[in-house]
PDB file of C-alpha atoms in Angstrom:
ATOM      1  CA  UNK A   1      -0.930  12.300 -62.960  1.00  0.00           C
ATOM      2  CA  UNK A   2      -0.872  15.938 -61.754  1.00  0.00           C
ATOM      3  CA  UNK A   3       0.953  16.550 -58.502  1.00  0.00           C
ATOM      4  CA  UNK A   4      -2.152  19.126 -57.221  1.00  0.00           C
ATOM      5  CA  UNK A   5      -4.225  15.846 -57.429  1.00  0.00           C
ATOM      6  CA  UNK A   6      -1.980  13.670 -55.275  1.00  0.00           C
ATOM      7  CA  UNK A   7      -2.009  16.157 -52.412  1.00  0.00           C
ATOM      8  CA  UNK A   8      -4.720  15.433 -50.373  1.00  0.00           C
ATOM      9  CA  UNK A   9      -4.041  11.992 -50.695  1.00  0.00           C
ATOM     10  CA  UNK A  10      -0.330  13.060 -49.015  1.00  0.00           C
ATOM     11  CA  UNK A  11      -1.665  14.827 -46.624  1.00  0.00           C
ATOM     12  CA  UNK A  12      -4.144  12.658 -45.357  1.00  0.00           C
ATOM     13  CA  UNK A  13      -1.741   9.956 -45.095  1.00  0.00           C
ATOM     14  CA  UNK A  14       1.043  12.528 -42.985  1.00  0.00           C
ATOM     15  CA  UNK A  15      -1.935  13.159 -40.923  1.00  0.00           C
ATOM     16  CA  UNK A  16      -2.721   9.396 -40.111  1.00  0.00           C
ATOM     17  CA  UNK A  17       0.963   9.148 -39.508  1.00  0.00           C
ATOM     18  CA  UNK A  18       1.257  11.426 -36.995  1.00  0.00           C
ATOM     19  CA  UNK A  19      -1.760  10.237 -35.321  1.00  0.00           C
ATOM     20  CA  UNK A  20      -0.412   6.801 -34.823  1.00  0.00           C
ATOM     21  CA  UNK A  21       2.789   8.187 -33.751  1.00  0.00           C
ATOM     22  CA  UNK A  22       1.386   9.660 -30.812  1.00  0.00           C
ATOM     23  CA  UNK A  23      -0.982   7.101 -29.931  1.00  0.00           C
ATOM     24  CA  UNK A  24       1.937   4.232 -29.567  1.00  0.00           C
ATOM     25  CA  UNK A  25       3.806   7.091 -27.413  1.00  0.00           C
ATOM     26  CA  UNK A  26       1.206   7.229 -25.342  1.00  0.00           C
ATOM     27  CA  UNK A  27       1.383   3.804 -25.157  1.00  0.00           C
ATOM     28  CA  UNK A  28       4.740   3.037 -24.727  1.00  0.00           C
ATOM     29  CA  UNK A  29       4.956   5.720 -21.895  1.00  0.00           C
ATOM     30  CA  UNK A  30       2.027   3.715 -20.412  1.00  0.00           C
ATOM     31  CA  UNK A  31       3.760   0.613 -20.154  1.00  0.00           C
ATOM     32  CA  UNK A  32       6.515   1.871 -19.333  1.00  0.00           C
ATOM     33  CA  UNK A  33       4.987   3.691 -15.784  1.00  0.00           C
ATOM     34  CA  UNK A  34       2.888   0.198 -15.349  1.00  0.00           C
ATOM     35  CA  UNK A  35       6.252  -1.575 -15.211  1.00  0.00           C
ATOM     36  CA  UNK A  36       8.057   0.693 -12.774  1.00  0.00           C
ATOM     37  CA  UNK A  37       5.532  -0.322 -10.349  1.00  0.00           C
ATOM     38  CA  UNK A  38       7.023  -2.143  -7.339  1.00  0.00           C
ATOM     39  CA  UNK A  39       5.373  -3.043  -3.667  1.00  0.00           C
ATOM     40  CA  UNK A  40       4.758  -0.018  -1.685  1.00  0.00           C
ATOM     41  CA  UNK A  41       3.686   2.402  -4.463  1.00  0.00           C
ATOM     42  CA  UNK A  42       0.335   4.648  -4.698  1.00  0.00           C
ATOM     43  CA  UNK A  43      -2.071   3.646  -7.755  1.00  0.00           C
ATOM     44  CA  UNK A  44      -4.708   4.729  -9.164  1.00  0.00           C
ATOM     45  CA  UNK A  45      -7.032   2.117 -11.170  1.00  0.00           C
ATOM     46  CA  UNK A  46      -9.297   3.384 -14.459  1.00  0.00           C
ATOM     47  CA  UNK A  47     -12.192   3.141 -12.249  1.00  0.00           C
ATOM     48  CA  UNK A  48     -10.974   5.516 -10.156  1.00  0.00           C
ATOM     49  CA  UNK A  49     -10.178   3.363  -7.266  1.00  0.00           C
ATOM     50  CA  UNK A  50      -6.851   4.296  -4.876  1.00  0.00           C
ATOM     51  CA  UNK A  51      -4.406   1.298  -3.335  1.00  0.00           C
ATOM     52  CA  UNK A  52      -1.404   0.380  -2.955  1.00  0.00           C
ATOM     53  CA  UNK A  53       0.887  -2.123  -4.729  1.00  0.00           C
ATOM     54  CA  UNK A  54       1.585  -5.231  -2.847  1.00  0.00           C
ATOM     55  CA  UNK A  55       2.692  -7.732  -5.173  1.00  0.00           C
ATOM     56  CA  UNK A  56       3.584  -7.227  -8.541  1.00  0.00           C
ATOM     57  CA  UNK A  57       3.464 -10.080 -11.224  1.00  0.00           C
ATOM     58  CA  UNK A  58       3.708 -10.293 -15.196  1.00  0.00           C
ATOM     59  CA  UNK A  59      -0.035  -9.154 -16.337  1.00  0.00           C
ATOM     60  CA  UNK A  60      -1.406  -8.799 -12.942  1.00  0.00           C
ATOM     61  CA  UNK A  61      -0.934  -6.807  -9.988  1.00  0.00           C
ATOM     62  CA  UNK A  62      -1.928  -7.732  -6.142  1.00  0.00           C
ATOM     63  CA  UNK A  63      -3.683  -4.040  -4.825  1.00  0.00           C
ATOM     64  CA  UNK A  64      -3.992  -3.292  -1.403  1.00  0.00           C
ATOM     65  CA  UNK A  65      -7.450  -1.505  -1.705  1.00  0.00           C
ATOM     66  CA  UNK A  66      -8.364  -1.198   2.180  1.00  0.00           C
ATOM     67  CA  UNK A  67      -6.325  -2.405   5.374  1.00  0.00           C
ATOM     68  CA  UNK A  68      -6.071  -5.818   4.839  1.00  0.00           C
ATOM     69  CA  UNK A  69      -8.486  -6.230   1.554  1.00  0.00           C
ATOM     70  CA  UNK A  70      -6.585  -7.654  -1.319  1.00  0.00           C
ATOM     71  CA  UNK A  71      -7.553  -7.544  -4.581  1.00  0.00           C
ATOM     72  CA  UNK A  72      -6.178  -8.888  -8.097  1.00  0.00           C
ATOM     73  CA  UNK A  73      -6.188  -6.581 -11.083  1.00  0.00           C
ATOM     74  CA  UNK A  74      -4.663  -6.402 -14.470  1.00  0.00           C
ATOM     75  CA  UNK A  75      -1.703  -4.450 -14.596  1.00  0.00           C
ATOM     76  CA  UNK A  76      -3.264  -2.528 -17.521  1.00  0.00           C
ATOM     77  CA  UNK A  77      -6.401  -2.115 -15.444  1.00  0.00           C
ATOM     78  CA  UNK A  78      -3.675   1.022 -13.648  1.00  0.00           C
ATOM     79  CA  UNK A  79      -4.308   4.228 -14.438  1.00  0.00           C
ATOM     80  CA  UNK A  80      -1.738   5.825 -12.896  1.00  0.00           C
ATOM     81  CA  UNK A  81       1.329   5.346 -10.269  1.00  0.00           C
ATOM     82  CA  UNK A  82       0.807   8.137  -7.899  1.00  0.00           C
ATOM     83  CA  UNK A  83       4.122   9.695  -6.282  1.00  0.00           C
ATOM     84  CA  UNK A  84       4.427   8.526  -2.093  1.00  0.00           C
ATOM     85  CA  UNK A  85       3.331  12.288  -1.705  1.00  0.00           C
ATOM     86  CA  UNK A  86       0.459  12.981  -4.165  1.00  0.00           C
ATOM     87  CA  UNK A  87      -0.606   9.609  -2.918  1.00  0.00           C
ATOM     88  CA  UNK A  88      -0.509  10.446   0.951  1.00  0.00           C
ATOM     89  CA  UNK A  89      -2.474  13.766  -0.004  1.00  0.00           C
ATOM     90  CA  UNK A  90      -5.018  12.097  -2.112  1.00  0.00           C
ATOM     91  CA  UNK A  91      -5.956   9.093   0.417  1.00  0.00           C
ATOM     92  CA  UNK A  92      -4.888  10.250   3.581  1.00  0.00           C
ATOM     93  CA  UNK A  93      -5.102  13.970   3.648  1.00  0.00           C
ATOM     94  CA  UNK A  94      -1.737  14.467   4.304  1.00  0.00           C
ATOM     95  CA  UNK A  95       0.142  17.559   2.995  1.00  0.00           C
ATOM     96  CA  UNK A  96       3.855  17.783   3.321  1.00  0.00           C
ATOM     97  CA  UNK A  97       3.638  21.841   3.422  1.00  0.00           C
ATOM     98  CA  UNK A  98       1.294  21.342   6.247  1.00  0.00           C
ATOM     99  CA  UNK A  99       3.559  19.440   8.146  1.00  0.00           C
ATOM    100  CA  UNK A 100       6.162  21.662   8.475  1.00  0.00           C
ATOM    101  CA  UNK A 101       3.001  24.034  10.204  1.00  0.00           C
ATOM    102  CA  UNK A 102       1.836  21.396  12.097  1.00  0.00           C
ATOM    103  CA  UNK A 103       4.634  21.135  14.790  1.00  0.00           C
ATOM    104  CA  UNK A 104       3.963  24.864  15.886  1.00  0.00           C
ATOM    105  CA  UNK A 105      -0.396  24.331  15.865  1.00  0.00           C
ATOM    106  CA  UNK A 106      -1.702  22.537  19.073  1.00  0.00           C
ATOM    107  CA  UNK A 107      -3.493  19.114  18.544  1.00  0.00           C
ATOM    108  CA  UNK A 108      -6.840  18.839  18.720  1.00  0.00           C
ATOM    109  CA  UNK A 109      -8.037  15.429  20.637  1.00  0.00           C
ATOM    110  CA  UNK A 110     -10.836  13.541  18.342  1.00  0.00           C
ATOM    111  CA  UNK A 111     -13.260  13.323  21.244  1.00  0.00           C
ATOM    112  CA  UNK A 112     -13.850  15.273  24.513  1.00  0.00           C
ATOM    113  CA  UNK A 113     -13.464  12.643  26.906  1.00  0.00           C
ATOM    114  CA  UNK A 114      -9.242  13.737  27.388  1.00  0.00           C
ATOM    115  CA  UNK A 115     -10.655  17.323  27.703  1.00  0.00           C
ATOM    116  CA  UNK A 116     -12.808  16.467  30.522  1.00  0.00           C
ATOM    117  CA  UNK A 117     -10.884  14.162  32.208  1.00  0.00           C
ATOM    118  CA  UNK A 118      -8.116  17.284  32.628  1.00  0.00           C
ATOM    119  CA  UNK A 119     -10.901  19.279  33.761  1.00  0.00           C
ATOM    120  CA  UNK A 120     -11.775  17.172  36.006  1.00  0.00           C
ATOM    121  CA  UNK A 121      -8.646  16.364  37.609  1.00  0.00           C
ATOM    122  CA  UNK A 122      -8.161  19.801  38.154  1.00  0.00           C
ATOM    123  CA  UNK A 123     -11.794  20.468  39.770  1.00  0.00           C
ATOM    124  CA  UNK A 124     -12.742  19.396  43.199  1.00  0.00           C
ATOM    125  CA  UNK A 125     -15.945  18.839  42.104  1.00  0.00           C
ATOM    126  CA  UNK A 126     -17.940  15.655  42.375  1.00  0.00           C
ATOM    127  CA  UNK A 127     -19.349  14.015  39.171  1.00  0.00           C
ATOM    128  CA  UNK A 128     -22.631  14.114  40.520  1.00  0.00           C
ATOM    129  CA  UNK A 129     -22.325  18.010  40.592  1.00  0.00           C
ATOM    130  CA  UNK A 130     -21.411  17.986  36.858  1.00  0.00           C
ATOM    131  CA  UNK A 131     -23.921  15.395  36.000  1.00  0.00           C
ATOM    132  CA  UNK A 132     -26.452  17.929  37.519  1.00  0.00           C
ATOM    133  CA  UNK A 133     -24.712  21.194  35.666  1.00  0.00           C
ATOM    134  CA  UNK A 134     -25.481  19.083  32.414  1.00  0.00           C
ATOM    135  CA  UNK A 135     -28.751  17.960  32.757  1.00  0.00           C
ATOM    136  CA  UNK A 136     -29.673  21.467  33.964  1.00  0.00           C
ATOM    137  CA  UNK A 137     -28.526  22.738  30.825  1.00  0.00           C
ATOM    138  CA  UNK A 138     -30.185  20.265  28.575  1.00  0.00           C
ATOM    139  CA  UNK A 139     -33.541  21.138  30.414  1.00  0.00           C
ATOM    140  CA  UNK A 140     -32.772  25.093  28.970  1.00  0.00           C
ATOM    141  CA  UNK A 141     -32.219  23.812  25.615  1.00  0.00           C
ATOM    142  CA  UNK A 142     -35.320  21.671  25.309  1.00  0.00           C
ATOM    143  CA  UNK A 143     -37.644  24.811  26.631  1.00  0.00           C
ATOM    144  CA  UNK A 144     -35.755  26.537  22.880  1.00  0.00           C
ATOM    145  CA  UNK A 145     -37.133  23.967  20.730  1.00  0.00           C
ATOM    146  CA  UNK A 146     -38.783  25.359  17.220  1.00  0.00           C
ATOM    147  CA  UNK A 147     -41.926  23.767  15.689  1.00  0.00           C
ATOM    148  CA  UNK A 148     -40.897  23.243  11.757  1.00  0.00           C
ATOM    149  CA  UNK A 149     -44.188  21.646  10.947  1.00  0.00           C
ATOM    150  CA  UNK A 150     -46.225  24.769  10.629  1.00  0.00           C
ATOM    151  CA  UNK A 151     -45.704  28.617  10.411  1.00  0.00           C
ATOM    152  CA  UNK A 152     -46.939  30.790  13.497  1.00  0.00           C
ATOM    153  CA  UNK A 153     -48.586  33.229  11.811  1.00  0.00           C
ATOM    154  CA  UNK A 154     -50.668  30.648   9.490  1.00  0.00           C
ATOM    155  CA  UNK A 155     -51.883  29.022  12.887  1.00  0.00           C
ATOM    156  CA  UNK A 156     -53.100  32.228  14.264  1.00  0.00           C
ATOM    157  CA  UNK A 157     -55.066  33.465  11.155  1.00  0.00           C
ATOM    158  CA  UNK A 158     -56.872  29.971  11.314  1.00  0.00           C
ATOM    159  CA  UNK A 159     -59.198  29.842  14.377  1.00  0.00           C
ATOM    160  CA  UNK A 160     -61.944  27.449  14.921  1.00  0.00           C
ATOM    161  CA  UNK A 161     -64.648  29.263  13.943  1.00  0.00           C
ATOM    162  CA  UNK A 162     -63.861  29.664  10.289  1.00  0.00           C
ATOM    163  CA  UNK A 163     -63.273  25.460  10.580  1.00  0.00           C
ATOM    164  CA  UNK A 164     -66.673  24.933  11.978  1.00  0.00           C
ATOM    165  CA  UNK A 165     -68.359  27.608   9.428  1.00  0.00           C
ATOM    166  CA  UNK A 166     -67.058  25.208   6.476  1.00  0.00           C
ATOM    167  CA  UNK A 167     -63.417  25.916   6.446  1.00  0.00           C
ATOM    168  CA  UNK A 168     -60.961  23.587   5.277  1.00  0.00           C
ATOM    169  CA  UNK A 169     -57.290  23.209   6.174  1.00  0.00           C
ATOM    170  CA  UNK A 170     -56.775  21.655   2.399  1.00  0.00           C
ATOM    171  CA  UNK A 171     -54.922  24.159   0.136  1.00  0.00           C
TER     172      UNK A 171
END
């Protein structure tokens, strides 16, 4: 046989080679991260689904995948094992740059009630007198109020007479 002829055959076969190579690396490196998980770490499932590692057993793992909801998975069912500070940014929305920031910004209470009570203990006023202030200004903001169901200047060019002379409002 002539040598030109075998050559595709070799190099289709070099190709297939290397293909499976890298596949069962990919594999290996795989199983490999699935079995360096231990209780505590950040994962991230195939569906897509954050928790963390609570128990960890030969083909399954015990996820934590909301305070106090436990759920069983296959450990190949793992996409990934998330680093404690990928994982923190990911879920919680914590940023370790930020942090170093966040001792020199003020914080910011989640409601208004702490903001008032200061206020108030600072005031002499009465409650009652505040309780007026408010509703004074929610009777200012309800004399603002916009009509969204139909456009001024459609209303005016519409009068009755043109409704009573066979006019429609249909369109």
């Amino acid at each position: 046989m002539n040598p030109v002829t075998l050559l595709p055959f070799i190099v289709l076969i070099g190709a297939m080679f290397l293909m499976t190579r890298s596949a069962k690396n990919k594999q290996r490196q795989a199983q490999q991260m699935r079995n360096d998980m231990h209780p505590g770490t950040g994962v991230r499932t195939i569906g897509g689904m954050y928790a963390t590692v609570k128990e960890v057993h030969d083909d399954t793992v015990l996820l934590e995948v909301a305070p106090g909801v436990h759920a069983i998975y296959a450990k190949n069912a793992v996409g990934a094992v998330l680093a404690d500070a990928e994982y923190n940014r990911i879920v919680h929305g914590i940023d370790p740059d930020e942090d170093a920031d966040a001792a020199d910004t003020p914080v910011v209470p989640d409601d208004a009630s702490s903001l008032t009570e200061a206020a108030d203990a600072g005031d002499g006023d009465s409650s009652a007198d505040k309780a007026d202030e408010t509703d004074e200004k929610a009777g200012k903001t309800d004399a603002k109020k916009i009509d969204l169901g139909k456009d001024d200047a459609a209303a005016a060019s519409t009068s009755e007479d043109e409704k009573r002379d066979g006019g429609t409002d249909a369109k």
